[in-house]
Amino acid sequence: MKFAILNGEMIKRSDAKVDVEDRGYQFGDGVYEVIRVYNGKMFTINEHLERFVKSAESICITLPYTKKKITTLLEELILKNNLQEGIVYMQVTRGVAPRNHSFPTDNVLPSLVAYTKEVTRPLASLKTGVKTMVTEDIRWLRCDIKSLNLLGNLLAKQKAAESGCFEAIQHRSQEVTEGSSSNIFIIKDGSITTHPSNHLILKGITKDVILQVCESNKIVVEEQTFTLEDLASADEAFLSSTTAEVMPIIEVDGKRVGDGLPGPVTKRLQELFEQEIERQCGALKDKILK
Ligand code: PSZ
């Protein structure tokens, strides 16, 4: 039997239900996190909690528990569900109140939910790379908040799915922002570029891990905007996310990136990223390279 956390309590997953007037259900009035678990251990948990608190604060939700308490609850959930490889999904909403656009005035307790899911690493795609397409970024101007409102992202991802692509890369005018559920990096003549972490993209935890390992290894990454043309003429490109890790892009809108195979810089970053996973969570059974 699987369990979930609902408002601080461990309950049967099938009993985890919320009211129809939960503001998350009616308005998408909440924020969330997806945390990767390798070998039963959460990867970059502190960074995810920091971002969770920041997202909540930016929409004026005060988390009902401390970061430490949440960490303990999630660790208990992982143990209880016997999760080795997978994710923890966690969300908080403004709570249950009679439907009204403005925030409830009486003290409504935010609803916090967490559950786990078994997910394996996408090793085949990590080795071969994935196809992508580009689409206009139609989202709002606070993409830095990990909001439950994902319609723009969903419409983009559905276009990708209908085109047989792994991801839709979004752009505002000529500037590339991010994937529908990932950040994007390009490589040209050995130099690596990714969009700066501002209001137009989500500051990915995976992106930040990549920036850190690059710094430790004296690999320069520019956080600078780049255009659709830069993407089309890049030698290499890759996506980053909690579940996709460092995912090579081999095609954009049916045109090959570089020679159409994962490139040397991308492969090196995959290797460094795996080292960081192993440092935090212990040895991985399967590796991307070899
Ligand atoms: O399982 C999945 O499909 C996941 S788990 C996390 C994501 C997808 N994506 C997170 C994300 C995002 O939604 C947007 C719009 N931009 C960037 C990212 C990458 O963020 P991190 O690295 O924190 O997962």
PDB file of C-alpha atoms and ligand atoms in Angstrom:
ATOM      1  CA  MET A   1       0.000   0.000   0.000  1.00  0.00           C
ATOM      2  CA  LYS A   2       1.226   3.515  -0.831  1.00  0.00           C
ATOM      3  CA  PHE A   3       0.967   6.532   1.427  1.00  0.00           C
ATOM      4  CA  ALA A   4       0.702  10.281   0.975  1.00  0.00           C
ATOM      5  CA  ILE A   5       1.073  13.280   3.246  1.00  0.00           C
ATOM      6  CA  LEU A   6      -1.962  15.492   3.642  1.00  0.00           C
ATOM      7  CA  ASN A   7      -1.650  18.483   5.976  1.00  0.00           C
ATOM      8  CA  GLY A   8       1.152  16.960   8.010  1.00  0.00           C
ATOM      9  CA  GLU A   9      -0.331  13.492   8.355  1.00  0.00           C
ATOM     10  CA  MET A  10       0.671  10.246   6.696  1.00  0.00           C
ATOM     11  CA  ILE A  11      -2.446   8.671   5.230  1.00  0.00           C
ATOM     12  CA  LYS A  12      -3.335   6.013   2.628  1.00  0.00           C
ATOM     13  CA  ARG A  13      -2.630   7.415  -0.851  1.00  0.00           C
ATOM     14  CA  SER A  14      -6.203   6.554  -1.917  1.00  0.00           C
ATOM     15  CA  ASP A  15      -7.577   8.558   1.032  1.00  0.00           C
ATOM     16  CA  ALA A  16      -5.685  11.729   0.062  1.00  0.00           C
ATOM     17  CA  LYS A  17      -8.572  13.869  -1.231  1.00  0.00           C
ATOM     18  CA  VAL A  18      -9.142  17.612  -1.203  1.00  0.00           C
ATOM     19  CA  ASP A  19     -12.330  19.689  -1.125  1.00  0.00           C
ATOM     20  CA  VAL A  20     -13.847  20.950  -4.421  1.00  0.00           C
ATOM     21  CA  GLU A  21     -13.376  24.452  -3.028  1.00  0.00           C
ATOM     22  CA  ASP A  22      -9.662  24.011  -2.534  1.00  0.00           C
ATOM     23  CA  ARG A  23      -8.164  27.068  -4.242  1.00  0.00           C
ATOM     24  CA  GLY A  24      -5.597  24.885  -5.942  1.00  0.00           C
ATOM     25  CA  TYR A  25      -8.396  22.962  -7.645  1.00  0.00           C
ATOM     26  CA  GLN A  26     -10.426  26.047  -8.593  1.00  0.00           C
ATOM     27  CA  PHE A  27      -7.758  28.642  -9.385  1.00  0.00           C
ATOM     28  CA  GLY A  28      -4.431  26.854  -9.548  1.00  0.00           C
ATOM     29  CA  ASP A  29      -3.738  29.057  -6.530  1.00  0.00           C
ATOM     30  CA  GLY A  30      -0.634  27.322  -5.238  1.00  0.00           C
ATOM     31  CA  VAL A  31       2.930  26.238  -5.941  1.00  0.00           C
ATOM     32  CA  TYR A  32       4.726  22.904  -6.186  1.00  0.00           C
ATOM     33  CA  GLU A  33       8.031  21.050  -6.356  1.00  0.00           C
ATOM     34  CA  VAL A  34       9.256  17.806  -7.911  1.00  0.00           C
ATOM     35  CA  ILE A  35      12.227  16.275  -6.112  1.00  0.00           C
ATOM     36  CA  ARG A  36      14.328  13.437  -7.541  1.00  0.00           C
ATOM     37  CA  VAL A  37      15.066  10.395  -5.404  1.00  0.00           C
ATOM     38  CA  TYR A  38      18.089   8.192  -6.189  1.00  0.00           C
ATOM     39  CA  ASN A  39      18.921   5.196  -3.957  1.00  0.00           C
ATOM     40  CA  GLY A  40      16.153   6.251  -1.570  1.00  0.00           C
ATOM     41  CA  LYS A  41      17.772   9.669  -1.027  1.00  0.00           C
ATOM     42  CA  MET A  42      16.487  13.065  -2.130  1.00  0.00           C
ATOM     43  CA  PHE A  43      18.809  14.930  -4.533  1.00  0.00           C
ATOM     44  CA  THR A  44      19.272  18.701  -3.879  1.00  0.00           C
ATOM     45  CA  ILE A  45      16.502  18.700  -1.255  1.00  0.00           C
ATOM     46  CA  ASN A  46      17.617  21.985   0.345  1.00  0.00           C
ATOM     47  CA  GLU A  47      17.576  23.816  -2.984  1.00  0.00           C
ATOM     48  CA  HIS A  48      14.064  22.502  -3.730  1.00  0.00           C
ATOM     49  CA  LEU A  49      12.805  23.582  -0.300  1.00  0.00           C
ATOM     50  CA  GLU A  50      14.348  27.039  -0.695  1.00  0.00           C
ATOM     51  CA  ARG A  51      12.603  27.459  -4.040  1.00  0.00           C
ATOM     52  CA  PHE A  52       9.326  26.085  -2.600  1.00  0.00           C
ATOM     53  CA  VAL A  53       9.369  28.702   0.183  1.00  0.00           C
ATOM     54  CA  LYS A  54      10.286  31.449  -2.295  1.00  0.00           C
ATOM     55  CA  SER A  55       7.517  30.481  -4.736  1.00  0.00           C
ATOM     56  CA  ALA A  56       4.982  30.350  -1.883  1.00  0.00           C
ATOM     57  CA  GLU A  57       6.123  33.708  -0.479  1.00  0.00           C
ATOM     58  CA  SER A  58       5.872  35.370  -3.870  1.00  0.00           C
ATOM     59  CA  ILE A  59       2.143  34.557  -3.958  1.00  0.00           C
ATOM     60  CA  CYS A  60       1.713  35.391  -0.246  1.00  0.00           C
ATOM     61  CA  ILE A  61       1.338  31.832   1.054  1.00  0.00           C
ATOM     62  CA  THR A  62       3.146  31.089   4.306  1.00  0.00           C
ATOM     63  CA  LEU A  63       4.077  27.423   4.509  1.00  0.00           C
ATOM     64  CA  PRO A  64       2.352  25.702   7.441  1.00  0.00           C
ATOM     65  CA  TYR A  65       5.592  23.858   8.407  1.00  0.00           C
ATOM     66  CA  THR A  66       9.279  24.668   8.625  1.00  0.00           C
ATOM     67  CA  LYS A  67      11.681  23.417   5.952  1.00  0.00           C
ATOM     68  CA  LYS A  68      13.121  21.011   8.520  1.00  0.00           C
ATOM     69  CA  LYS A  69       9.689  19.580   9.348  1.00  0.00           C
ATOM     70  CA  ILE A  70       8.883  19.177   5.634  1.00  0.00           C
ATOM     71  CA  THR A  71      12.201  17.388   5.035  1.00  0.00           C
ATOM     72  CA  THR A  72      11.453  14.971   7.883  1.00  0.00           C
ATOM     73  CA  LEU A  73       7.924  14.335   6.564  1.00  0.00           C
ATOM     74  CA  LEU A  74       9.249  13.641   3.043  1.00  0.00           C
ATOM     75  CA  GLU A  75      11.973  11.313   4.363  1.00  0.00           C
ATOM     76  CA  GLU A  76       9.311   9.376   6.306  1.00  0.00           C
ATOM     77  CA  LEU A  77       7.137   9.199   3.195  1.00  0.00           C
ATOM     78  CA  ILE A  78      10.003   7.815   1.083  1.00  0.00           C
ATOM     79  CA  LEU A  79      10.727   5.140   3.703  1.00  0.00           C
ATOM     80  CA  LYS A  80       7.058   4.241   4.143  1.00  0.00           C
ATOM     81  CA  ASN A  81       6.589   3.923   0.372  1.00  0.00           C
ATOM     82  CA  ASN A  82       9.852   2.012   0.021  1.00  0.00           C
ATOM     83  CA  LEU A  83      10.913   4.368  -2.783  1.00  0.00           C
ATOM     84  CA  GLN A  84      14.368   3.774  -4.250  1.00  0.00           C
ATOM     85  CA  GLU A  85      14.214   5.489  -7.679  1.00  0.00           C
ATOM     86  CA  GLY A  86      11.587   8.095  -8.345  1.00  0.00           C
ATOM     87  CA  ILE A  87      10.177  11.453  -7.428  1.00  0.00           C
ATOM     88  CA  VAL A  88       8.409  13.194  -4.604  1.00  0.00           C
ATOM     89  CA  TYR A  89       5.637  15.535  -5.758  1.00  0.00           C
ATOM     90  CA  MET A  90       4.683  18.213  -3.241  1.00  0.00           C
ATOM     91  CA  GLN A  91       2.275  21.126  -3.517  1.00  0.00           C
ATOM     92  CA  VAL A  92       0.795  23.784  -1.307  1.00  0.00           C
ATOM     93  CA  THR A  93      -2.365  25.762  -2.064  1.00  0.00           C
ATOM     94  CA  ARG A  94      -3.991  28.727  -0.372  1.00  0.00           C
ATOM     95  CA  GLY A  95      -6.452  26.291   1.189  1.00  0.00           C
ATOM     96  CA  VAL A  96     -10.206  25.699   1.193  1.00  0.00           C
ATOM     97  CA  ALA A  97     -12.539  28.724   1.154  1.00  0.00           C
ATOM     98  CA  PRO A  98     -15.790  29.833  -0.558  1.00  0.00           C
ATOM     99  CA  ARG A  99     -14.936  30.659  -4.165  1.00  0.00           C
ATOM    100  CA  ASN A 100     -13.770  34.256  -4.524  1.00  0.00           C
ATOM    101  CA  HIS A 101     -10.883  35.641  -6.575  1.00  0.00           C
ATOM    102  CA  SER A 102      -9.506  37.713  -3.719  1.00  0.00           C
ATOM    103  CA  PHE A 103      -7.702  35.868  -0.942  1.00  0.00           C
ATOM    104  CA  PRO A 104      -9.751  34.532   2.000  1.00  0.00           C
ATOM    105  CA  THR A 105      -9.772  37.057   4.849  1.00  0.00           C
ATOM    106  CA  ASP A 106     -10.147  34.649   7.776  1.00  0.00           C
ATOM    107  CA  ASN A 107      -7.206  32.448   8.679  1.00  0.00           C
ATOM    108  CA  VAL A 108      -7.419  29.610   6.197  1.00  0.00           C
ATOM    109  CA  LEU A 109      -4.778  26.912   6.571  1.00  0.00           C
ATOM    110  CA  PRO A 110      -2.843  26.264   3.338  1.00  0.00           C
ATOM    111  CA  SER A 111      -3.277  22.665   2.030  1.00  0.00           C
ATOM    112  CA  LEU A 112      -0.017  20.743   1.727  1.00  0.00           C
ATOM    113  CA  VAL A 113       0.082  17.459  -0.161  1.00  0.00           C
ATOM    114  CA  ALA A 114       2.977  15.147  -0.994  1.00  0.00           C
ATOM    115  CA  TYR A 115       3.181  11.733  -2.630  1.00  0.00           C
ATOM    116  CA  THR A 116       5.826   9.626  -4.327  1.00  0.00           C
ATOM    117  CA  LYS A 117       6.085   7.989  -7.714  1.00  0.00           C
ATOM    118  CA  GLU A 118       8.532   5.418  -9.059  1.00  0.00           C
ATOM    119  CA  VAL A 119      10.443   6.824 -12.021  1.00  0.00           C
ATOM    120  CA  THR A 120      13.534   5.381 -13.684  1.00  0.00           C
ATOM    121  CA  ARG A 121      16.252   7.462 -15.311  1.00  0.00           C
ATOM    122  CA  PRO A 122      15.594   7.993 -19.059  1.00  0.00           C
ATOM    123  CA  LEU A 123      18.885   6.280 -19.931  1.00  0.00           C
ATOM    124  CA  ALA A 124      18.054   5.435 -23.551  1.00  0.00           C
ATOM    125  CA  SER A 125      17.204   9.082 -24.373  1.00  0.00           C
ATOM    126  CA  LEU A 126      20.161  10.354 -22.330  1.00  0.00           C
ATOM    127  CA  LYS A 127      22.412   8.267 -24.621  1.00  0.00           C
ATOM    128  CA  THR A 128      20.818   9.016 -27.983  1.00  0.00           C
ATOM    129  CA  GLY A 129      19.390  12.504 -27.391  1.00  0.00           C
ATOM    130  CA  VAL A 130      15.894  13.764 -28.184  1.00  0.00           C
ATOM    131  CA  LYS A 131      13.971  15.648 -30.853  1.00  0.00           C
ATOM    132  CA  THR A 132      12.471  19.041 -30.076  1.00  0.00           C
ATOM    133  CA  MET A 133      10.435  21.773 -31.738  1.00  0.00           C
ATOM    134  CA  VAL A 134      10.062  25.500 -31.106  1.00  0.00           C
ATOM    135  CA  THR A 135       6.888  27.310 -30.127  1.00  0.00           C
ATOM    136  CA  GLU A 136       5.956  30.788 -29.005  1.00  0.00           C
ATOM    137  CA  ASP A 137       6.144  31.427 -25.274  1.00  0.00           C
ATOM    138  CA  ILE A 138       2.593  32.537 -24.383  1.00  0.00           C
ATOM    139  CA  ARG A 139       3.018  32.369 -20.593  1.00  0.00           C
ATOM    140  CA  TRP A 140       2.693  35.158 -18.020  1.00  0.00           C
ATOM    141  CA  LEU A 141       5.617  37.289 -16.838  1.00  0.00           C
ATOM    142  CA  ARG A 142       6.330  35.477 -13.537  1.00  0.00           C
ATOM    143  CA  CYS A 143       7.715  32.210 -14.873  1.00  0.00           C
ATOM    144  CA  ASP A 144      10.175  32.255 -11.947  1.00  0.00           C
ATOM    145  CA  ILE A 145       7.310  31.145  -9.659  1.00  0.00           C
ATOM    146  CA  LYS A 146       6.771  27.364  -9.753  1.00  0.00           C
ATOM    147  CA  SER A 147       3.029  27.905  -9.951  1.00  0.00           C
ATOM    148  CA  LEU A 148       0.323  25.258 -10.349  1.00  0.00           C
ATOM    149  CA  ASN A 149      -0.982  27.350 -13.273  1.00  0.00           C
ATOM    150  CA  LEU A 150       0.687  25.483 -16.128  1.00  0.00           C
ATOM    151  CA  LEU A 151      -1.654  26.030 -19.094  1.00  0.00           C
ATOM    152  CA  GLY A 152       0.976  27.726 -21.267  1.00  0.00           C
ATOM    153  CA  ASN A 153       3.442  24.943 -20.490  1.00  0.00           C
ATOM    154  CA  LEU A 154       0.828  22.241 -21.129  1.00  0.00           C
ATOM    155  CA  LEU A 155      -0.233  23.653 -24.499  1.00  0.00           C
ATOM    156  CA  ALA A 156       3.439  23.807 -25.531  1.00  0.00           C
ATOM    157  CA  LYS A 157       4.144  20.229 -24.377  1.00  0.00           C
ATOM    158  CA  GLN A 158       1.034  18.923 -26.146  1.00  0.00           C
ATOM    159  CA  LYS A 159       2.276  20.452 -29.426  1.00  0.00           C
ATOM    160  CA  ALA A 160       5.573  18.650 -28.879  1.00  0.00           C
ATOM    161  CA  ALA A 161       3.799  15.369 -28.171  1.00  0.00           C
ATOM    162  CA  GLU A 162       1.678  15.728 -31.322  1.00  0.00           C
ATOM    163  CA  SER A 163       4.866  16.297 -33.356  1.00  0.00           C
ATOM    164  CA  GLY A 164       6.599  13.257 -31.846  1.00  0.00           C
ATOM    165  CA  CYS A 165       8.993  15.509 -29.930  1.00  0.00           C
ATOM    166  CA  PHE A 166      10.264  15.179 -26.371  1.00  0.00           C
ATOM    167  CA  GLU A 167      10.089  18.900 -25.665  1.00  0.00           C
ATOM    168  CA  ALA A 168       8.803  22.237 -26.985  1.00  0.00           C
ATOM    169  CA  ILE A 169      11.374  25.024 -26.739  1.00  0.00           C
ATOM    170  CA  GLN A 170       9.664  28.346 -26.104  1.00  0.00           C
ATOM    171  CA  HIS A 171      10.687  31.766 -27.416  1.00  0.00           C
ATOM    172  CA  ARG A 172       9.562  35.361 -26.865  1.00  0.00           C
ATOM    173  CA  SER A 173      10.015  37.190 -30.124  1.00  0.00           C
ATOM    174  CA  GLN A 174      13.417  35.872 -31.314  1.00  0.00           C
ATOM    175  CA  GLU A 175      14.748  35.072 -27.846  1.00  0.00           C
ATOM    176  CA  VAL A 176      14.721  31.510 -26.541  1.00  0.00           C
ATOM    177  CA  THR A 177      13.448  31.246 -22.957  1.00  0.00           C
ATOM    178  CA  GLU A 178      13.122  27.617 -21.830  1.00  0.00           C
ATOM    179  CA  GLY A 179      11.452  24.291 -22.573  1.00  0.00           C
ATOM    180  CA  SER A 180       7.854  23.642 -21.489  1.00  0.00           C
ATOM    181  CA  SER A 181       9.245  21.755 -18.483  1.00  0.00           C
ATOM    182  CA  SER A 182      13.009  22.225 -18.741  1.00  0.00           C
ATOM    183  CA  ASN A 183      15.786  24.772 -19.106  1.00  0.00           C
ATOM    184  CA  ILE A 184      17.897  24.882 -22.265  1.00  0.00           C
ATOM    185  CA  PHE A 185      21.620  25.331 -22.906  1.00  0.00           C
ATOM    186  CA  ILE A 186      23.418  25.776 -26.247  1.00  0.00           C
ATOM    187  CA  ILE A 187      27.088  25.294 -27.107  1.00  0.00           C
ATOM    188  CA  LYS A 188      28.896  27.112 -29.914  1.00  0.00           C
ATOM    189  CA  ASP A 189      32.657  26.937 -30.536  1.00  0.00           C
ATOM    190  CA  GLY A 190      33.085  25.473 -27.047  1.00  0.00           C
ATOM    191  CA  SER A 191      31.214  28.221 -25.175  1.00  0.00           C
ATOM    192  CA  ILE A 192      28.075  27.360 -23.233  1.00  0.00           C
ATOM    193  CA  THR A 193      25.085  29.727 -22.999  1.00  0.00           C
ATOM    194  CA  THR A 194      21.786  29.585 -21.108  1.00  0.00           C
ATOM    195  CA  HIS A 195      19.040  32.133 -20.376  1.00  0.00           C
ATOM    196  CA  PRO A 196      19.646  34.220 -17.218  1.00  0.00           C
ATOM    197  CA  SER A 197      17.475  33.256 -14.251  1.00  0.00           C
ATOM    198  CA  ASN A 198      14.974  36.129 -14.261  1.00  0.00           C
ATOM    199  CA  HIS A 199      11.164  36.441 -14.356  1.00  0.00           C
ATOM    200  CA  LEU A 200      10.979  34.832 -17.822  1.00  0.00           C
ATOM    201  CA  ILE A 201      12.133  31.341 -16.798  1.00  0.00           C
ATOM    202  CA  LEU A 202      12.087  28.946 -13.876  1.00  0.00           C
ATOM    203  CA  LYS A 203      15.420  28.951 -12.061  1.00  0.00           C
ATOM    204  CA  GLY A 204      15.960  25.212 -12.472  1.00  0.00           C
ATOM    205  CA  ILE A 205      17.686  23.339  -9.683  1.00  0.00           C
ATOM    206  CA  THR A 206      19.296  21.149 -12.348  1.00  0.00           C
ATOM    207  CA  LYS A 207      20.452  24.294 -14.187  1.00  0.00           C
ATOM    208  CA  ASP A 208      22.043  25.549 -10.963  1.00  0.00           C
ATOM    209  CA  VAL A 209      23.771  22.202 -10.314  1.00  0.00           C
ATOM    210  CA  ILE A 210      25.181  22.368 -13.851  1.00  0.00           C
ATOM    211  CA  LEU A 211      26.396  25.950 -13.260  1.00  0.00           C
ATOM    212  CA  GLN A 212      28.067  24.841 -10.010  1.00  0.00           C
ATOM    213  CA  VAL A 213      29.826  21.792 -11.429  1.00  0.00           C
ATOM    214  CA  CYS A 214      30.987  23.921 -14.363  1.00  0.00           C
ATOM    215  CA  GLU A 215      32.428  26.481 -11.983  1.00  0.00           C
ATOM    216  CA  SER A 216      34.218  23.787  -9.947  1.00  0.00           C
ATOM    217  CA  ASN A 217      35.684  22.399 -13.156  1.00  0.00           C
ATOM    218  CA  LYS A 218      36.643  25.776 -14.658  1.00  0.00           C
ATOM    219  CA  ILE A 219      34.116  25.404 -17.478  1.00  0.00           C
ATOM    220  CA  VAL A 220      32.709  28.809 -18.436  1.00  0.00           C
ATOM    221  CA  VAL A 221      28.935  29.194 -18.834  1.00  0.00           C
ATOM    222  CA  GLU A 222      27.408  32.506 -19.943  1.00  0.00           C
ATOM    223  CA  GLU A 223      23.956  33.304 -18.556  1.00  0.00           C
ATOM    224  CA  GLN A 224      22.865  35.367 -21.524  1.00  0.00           C
ATOM    225  CA  THR A 225      19.845  35.427 -23.786  1.00  0.00           C
ATOM    226  CA  PHE A 226      20.247  33.760 -27.175  1.00  0.00           C
ATOM    227  CA  THR A 227      18.090  33.662 -30.293  1.00  0.00           C
ATOM    228  CA  LEU A 228      16.331  31.030 -32.387  1.00  0.00           C
ATOM    229  CA  GLU A 229      19.077  31.591 -34.951  1.00  0.00           C
ATOM    230  CA  ASP A 230      21.755  30.852 -32.315  1.00  0.00           C
ATOM    231  CA  LEU A 231      19.897  27.660 -31.470  1.00  0.00           C
ATOM    232  CA  ALA A 232      19.645  26.643 -35.125  1.00  0.00           C
ATOM    233  CA  SER A 233      23.391  27.179 -35.658  1.00  0.00           C
ATOM    234  CA  ALA A 234      24.561  25.686 -32.324  1.00  0.00           C
ATOM    235  CA  ASP A 235      27.120  22.869 -32.307  1.00  0.00           C
ATOM    236  CA  GLU A 236      25.331  21.209 -29.390  1.00  0.00           C
ATOM    237  CA  ALA A 237      22.281  21.836 -27.220  1.00  0.00           C
ATOM    238  CA  PHE A 238      20.735  20.166 -24.200  1.00  0.00           C
ATOM    239  CA  LEU A 239      17.767  20.417 -21.847  1.00  0.00           C
ATOM    240  CA  SER A 240      17.948  20.219 -18.069  1.00  0.00           C
ATOM    241  CA  SER A 241      15.350  19.180 -15.511  1.00  0.00           C
ATOM    242  CA  THR A 242      14.908  17.111 -12.369  1.00  0.00           C
ATOM    243  CA  THR A 243      13.835  14.026 -14.311  1.00  0.00           C
ATOM    244  CA  ALA A 244      15.488  14.681 -17.714  1.00  0.00           C
ATOM    245  CA  GLU A 245      18.858  15.579 -16.085  1.00  0.00           C
ATOM    246  CA  VAL A 246      21.275  16.657 -18.868  1.00  0.00           C
ATOM    247  CA  MET A 247      19.294  15.644 -21.963  1.00  0.00           C
ATOM    248  CA  PRO A 248      21.020  16.044 -25.360  1.00  0.00           C
ATOM    249  CA  ILE A 249      18.963  17.739 -28.104  1.00  0.00           C
ATOM    250  CA  ILE A 250      19.690  16.190 -31.492  1.00  0.00           C
ATOM    251  CA  GLU A 251      16.960  17.875 -33.532  1.00  0.00           C
ATOM    252  CA  VAL A 252      15.063  21.188 -33.557  1.00  0.00           C
ATOM    253  CA  ASP A 253      12.051  21.436 -35.903  1.00  0.00           C
ATOM    254  CA  GLY A 254      13.293  18.511 -37.976  1.00  0.00           C
ATOM    255  CA  LYS A 255      16.791  19.973 -38.449  1.00  0.00           C
ATOM    256  CA  ARG A 256      19.846  18.341 -36.926  1.00  0.00           C
ATOM    257  CA  VAL A 257      21.772  20.083 -34.147  1.00  0.00           C
ATOM    258  CA  GLY A 258      25.486  19.860 -35.029  1.00  0.00           C
ATOM    259  CA  ASP A 259      26.071  16.414 -36.514  1.00  0.00           C
ATOM    260  CA  GLY A 260      22.836  15.083 -35.007  1.00  0.00           C
ATOM    261  CA  LEU A 261      24.509  13.191 -32.168  1.00  0.00           C
ATOM    262  CA  PRO A 262      25.072  14.139 -28.499  1.00  0.00           C
ATOM    263  CA  GLY A 263      28.220  16.288 -28.522  1.00  0.00           C
ATOM    264  CA  PRO A 264      31.414  16.155 -26.434  1.00  0.00           C
ATOM    265  CA  VAL A 265      30.599  19.102 -24.138  1.00  0.00           C
ATOM    266  CA  THR A 266      27.128  17.710 -23.386  1.00  0.00           C
ATOM    267  CA  LYS A 267      28.594  14.271 -22.651  1.00  0.00           C
ATOM    268  CA  ARG A 268      31.187  15.773 -20.325  1.00  0.00           C
ATOM    269  CA  LEU A 269      28.424  17.620 -18.441  1.00  0.00           C
ATOM    270  CA  GLN A 270      26.402  14.388 -18.195  1.00  0.00           C
ATOM    271  CA  GLU A 271      29.453  12.755 -16.617  1.00  0.00           C
ATOM    272  CA  LEU A 272      29.927  15.612 -14.126  1.00  0.00           C
ATOM    273  CA  PHE A 273      26.209  15.608 -13.319  1.00  0.00           C
ATOM    274  CA  GLU A 274      26.266  11.859 -12.585  1.00  0.00           C
ATOM    275  CA  GLN A 275      29.274  12.420 -10.304  1.00  0.00           C
ATOM    276  CA  GLU A 276      27.239  14.989  -8.369  1.00  0.00           C
ATOM    277  CA  ILE A 277      24.299  12.547  -8.047  1.00  0.00           C
ATOM    278  CA  GLU A 278      26.682   9.897  -6.710  1.00  0.00           C
ATOM    279  CA  ARG A 279      28.271  12.376  -4.308  1.00  0.00           C
ATOM    280  CA  GLN A 280      24.855  13.192  -2.803  1.00  0.00           C
ATOM    281  CA  CYS A 281      22.958   9.925  -3.166  1.00  0.00           C
ATOM    282  CA  GLY A 282      25.539   7.141  -3.577  1.00  0.00           C
ATOM    283  CA  ALA A 283      26.583   4.924  -6.498  1.00  0.00           C
ATOM    284  CA  LEU A 284      24.356   4.666  -9.562  1.00  0.00           C
ATOM    285  CA  LYS A 285      23.846   1.182 -10.980  1.00  0.00           C
ATOM    286  CA  ASP A 286      23.622   2.325 -14.597  1.00  0.00           C
ATOM    287  CA  LYS A 287      25.592   5.144 -16.141  1.00  0.00           C
ATOM    288  CA  ILE A 288      24.972   7.049 -19.372  1.00  0.00           C
ATOM    289  CA  LEU A 289      28.415   6.618 -20.860  1.00  0.00           C
ATOM    290  CA  LYS A 290      29.798   3.172 -21.827  1.00  0.00           C
TER     291      LYS A 290
HETATM  292  O1  PSZ B   1       9.028  14.805 -14.469  1.00  0.00           O
HETATM  293  C1  PSZ B   1       8.979  15.845 -15.144  1.00  0.00           C
HETATM  294  O2  PSZ B   1       8.484  15.872 -16.276  1.00  0.00           O
HETATM  295  C2  PSZ B   1       9.573  17.099 -14.608  1.00  0.00           C
HETATM  296  S1  PSZ B   1      10.236  17.193 -13.082  1.00  0.00           S
HETATM  297  C3  PSZ B   1      10.655  18.805 -13.244  1.00  0.00           C
HETATM  298  C4  PSZ B   1      10.295  19.250 -14.456  1.00  0.00           C
HETATM  299  C5  PSZ B   1       9.683  18.291 -15.253  1.00  0.00           C
HETATM  300  N1  PSZ B   1      10.508  20.522 -14.925  1.00  0.00           N
HETATM  301  C6  PSZ B   1      10.889  21.625 -14.132  1.00  0.00           C
HETATM  302  C7  PSZ B   1      11.109  22.842 -14.974  1.00  0.00           C
HETATM  303  C8  PSZ B   1      10.005  23.550 -15.513  1.00  0.00           C
HETATM  304  O3  PSZ B   1       8.762  23.111 -15.285  1.00  0.00           O
HETATM  305  C9  PSZ B   1      10.235  24.703 -16.284  1.00  0.00           C
HETATM  306  C10 PSZ B   1       9.111  25.462 -16.883  1.00  0.00           C
HETATM  307  N2  PSZ B   1      11.491  25.140 -16.489  1.00  0.00           N
HETATM  308  C11 PSZ B   1      12.559  24.483 -15.988  1.00  0.00           C
HETATM  309  C12 PSZ B   1      12.410  23.322 -15.242  1.00  0.00           C
HETATM  310  C13 PSZ B   1      13.617  22.648 -14.678  1.00  0.00           C
HETATM  311  O4  PSZ B   1      13.651  22.807 -13.287  1.00  0.00           O
HETATM  312  P1  PSZ B   1      14.359  21.762 -12.324  1.00  0.00           P
HETATM  313  O5  PSZ B   1      15.736  21.581 -12.849  1.00  0.00           O
HETATM  314  O6  PSZ B   1      14.316  22.396 -11.012  1.00  0.00           O
HETATM  315  O7  PSZ B   1      13.562  20.487 -12.419  1.00  0.00           O
END
